[in-house]
Every structure is written in C-alpha cells, then in structure tokens.
XYZ file of C-alpha atoms in Angstrom:
165
model
C 155.806 33.512 -68.004
C 154.042 32.262 -64.906
C 150.381 31.205 -64.896
C 149.752 34.005 -62.390
C 150.915 36.586 -64.961
C 148.133 35.545 -67.362
C 145.466 35.035 -64.701
C 142.938 37.355 -63.166
C 143.295 38.116 -59.465
C 140.208 38.582 -57.315
C 139.701 39.043 -53.594
C 137.318 36.956 -51.556
C 136.361 36.699 -47.898
C 135.370 33.017 -47.975
C 137.143 29.725 -48.672
C 135.594 29.474 -52.166
C 135.348 32.105 -54.890
C 131.976 32.039 -56.678
C 132.318 33.475 -60.154
C 130.191 34.191 -63.179
C 131.389 33.245 -66.650
C 130.109 33.685 -70.154
C 131.397 33.095 -73.664
C 129.948 36.529 -74.412
C 127.278 37.646 -76.810
C 127.240 37.215 -80.574
C 127.037 40.493 -82.430
C 125.826 40.583 -86.023
C 125.567 42.865 -89.014
C 122.001 43.401 -90.128
C 120.191 45.451 -92.679
C 118.284 48.527 -91.616
C 114.773 47.868 -90.248
C 115.637 44.184 -89.616
C 114.674 42.521 -86.372
C 117.669 41.795 -84.159
C 118.235 38.235 -82.880
C 118.380 37.562 -79.149
C 122.057 37.639 -78.122
C 121.561 36.820 -74.456
C 124.676 35.095 -73.077
C 124.665 31.725 -71.382
C 126.011 32.177 -67.863
C 128.022 29.713 -65.855
C 128.916 29.796 -62.170
C 132.352 28.319 -61.493
C 133.576 27.944 -57.939
C 137.289 28.039 -57.207
C 138.578 26.892 -53.820
C 140.962 29.169 -51.920
C 144.135 27.746 -50.352
C 146.570 29.133 -47.812
C 150.344 28.915 -48.237
C 152.576 29.208 -45.184
C 156.209 29.522 -44.099
C 157.435 29.765 -40.498
C 161.003 30.741 -39.581
C 161.705 30.852 -35.834
C 164.600 33.040 -34.657
C 165.847 34.557 -31.449
C 165.163 38.128 -30.392
C 168.913 38.755 -30.205
C 169.422 37.774 -33.849
C 166.799 40.287 -34.913
C 168.619 43.056 -33.073
C 172.222 42.053 -33.764
C 172.345 40.710 -37.312
C 172.713 43.489 -39.867
C 169.840 43.425 -42.399
C 168.490 40.183 -40.915
C 164.834 41.165 -41.207
C 165.286 42.407 -44.776
C 167.044 39.193 -45.829
C 164.466 37.057 -44.030
C 161.727 38.963 -45.851
C 163.454 38.308 -49.190
C 163.699 34.592 -48.359
C 160.017 34.422 -47.405
C 158.967 36.184 -50.616
C 161.118 33.807 -52.680
C 159.637 30.799 -50.871
C 156.104 32.046 -51.521
C 156.851 32.711 -55.202
C 158.318 29.220 -55.640
C 155.348 27.630 -53.854
C 152.874 29.549 -56.035
C 154.718 28.920 -59.306
C 154.843 25.169 -58.698
C 151.214 24.925 -57.584
C 149.906 27.092 -60.417
C 151.798 25.044 -62.983
C 151.572 21.426 -61.779
C 149.523 21.618 -58.552
C 147.336 18.607 -57.773
C 144.258 20.526 -56.596
C 144.275 18.572 -53.332
C 145.191 20.975 -50.520
C 146.744 23.316 -53.112
C 145.669 25.070 -56.320
C 145.171 23.005 -59.468
C 147.991 23.766 -61.879
C 147.375 24.657 -65.496
C 149.228 21.560 -66.751
C 147.259 19.362 -64.348
C 144.004 20.901 -65.595
C 144.981 20.510 -69.260
C 145.930 16.876 -68.746
C 142.563 16.251 -67.082
C 140.707 18.068 -69.876
C 142.628 16.709 -72.838
C 143.434 13.177 -71.766
C 147.051 12.270 -72.383
C 148.926 15.523 -72.893
C 152.362 15.013 -74.371
C 154.957 16.832 -76.433
C 156.810 15.667 -79.522
C 160.494 16.304 -80.111
C 159.722 19.841 -81.336
C 157.936 20.724 -78.082
C 154.454 20.781 -79.639
C 151.722 19.404 -77.417
C 149.857 16.276 -78.439
C 146.828 14.596 -76.907
C 144.226 11.885 -77.334
C 141.571 14.505 -78.027
C 141.987 16.963 -80.829
C 140.966 20.429 -81.883
C 140.686 23.099 -79.261
C 142.294 20.990 -76.506
C 145.500 20.664 -78.495
C 145.617 24.360 -79.277
C 145.110 25.138 -75.566
C 147.832 22.661 -74.659
C 150.210 24.154 -77.231
C 149.730 27.626 -75.797
C 150.389 26.317 -72.306
C 153.400 24.214 -73.310
C 154.989 27.224 -74.983
C 155.030 28.921 -71.576
C 156.023 25.962 -69.382
C 159.519 24.465 -69.071
C 159.963 21.246 -71.032
C 160.378 19.284 -67.791
C 156.649 19.792 -67.139
C 155.629 18.119 -70.417
C 155.697 14.376 -71.188
C 157.157 12.978 -74.395
C 155.011 11.110 -76.914
C 154.979 7.360 -76.379
C 153.431 6.280 -79.686
C 152.510 7.557 -83.127
C 148.830 7.386 -82.168
C 149.097 10.916 -80.791
C 148.456 13.583 -83.373
C 149.848 17.106 -83.563
C 147.531 19.750 -84.990
C 149.484 22.384 -86.918
C 148.242 25.997 -87.171
C 146.999 25.262 -90.727
C 144.829 22.395 -89.383
C 146.921 19.513 -90.726
C 147.921 16.700 -88.385
C 150.961 14.521 -88.029
C 152.100 11.933 -85.510
C 154.439 12.889 -82.692
C-alpha cells in the first residue's frame, strides 16, 4: 500500500498548505446534573510545502500523426513515471526539493529506525514511535528498512514486552 493511499489529499493555490490539527476532544460519562468539564481541543497549525514533479518527452509532429496509439502509450508512460516519482518521494523522500517520505519522517522522529530479522521495527526511542514505525514497516518493502546493528535496540511487542533485535 502506498503512503498516498493512506493520506488525505487537499488542494491549495499556494506553495505551502496551512492546516489545522487537533488530537480531538475528550468525551466523558457523567452523572445527571453534574457539571461538564471543558473539552476544548488544543489546535496546531502545520504547514506542508508543495512540490512540483515534471517529465518532458520531446517528439516530432510526424510521429504523433503516424505512430499508431503513440499518444496513448506516451500518456501511459508519463502516468507510470509520475506514479514512480510519487511513490519514491512519499516513502523515502528527503524533503529537500521533494516531499518528505514517511520512512524519512519516522527516522527523524524515532532516531535510529531499524528492523530485526522478523521485519519488526526497532528504534532508540520506545513506545509510540516504535508502534508507528511497525505500522509503517508493515507497508514498506524490506529494502526501505535498515537491519539492527546491535542488541541495544529494543522491539516492543503488542503485549508491551520488549526484546532485543
């Protein structure tokens, strides 16, 4: 599954999307006639830069008219090129002149992201970062994940126990 398949898509008319985020509000069960606590959300304002991908294929006017299905095949090639460009950037993109990939972002957030021989993600930080990394590594080819280099890395199992990679 590509990162784009699990992402939201928004339109913008500038070179940076200005969003609004929130962890939501906390609902609670209360007894009748009990004062309700303030559940106002904390709002954040992320900004995401917009990048432009490009492909240019020059061809002669005669080829367009003479080659059977040339324009259709060229269109298919351009779509494939765009999909490959997006998939790579959205997975491992550097964020410099291209989108930041999900693996790149997880590595930056979690420190040293790695995978043990079972494919589970490991990192220098624990808890939620490892669970996020595990979800991402389950959807990314193994080539995009590093192997553990030492037993100092810990794997957090779904039951909360840890073991070295």
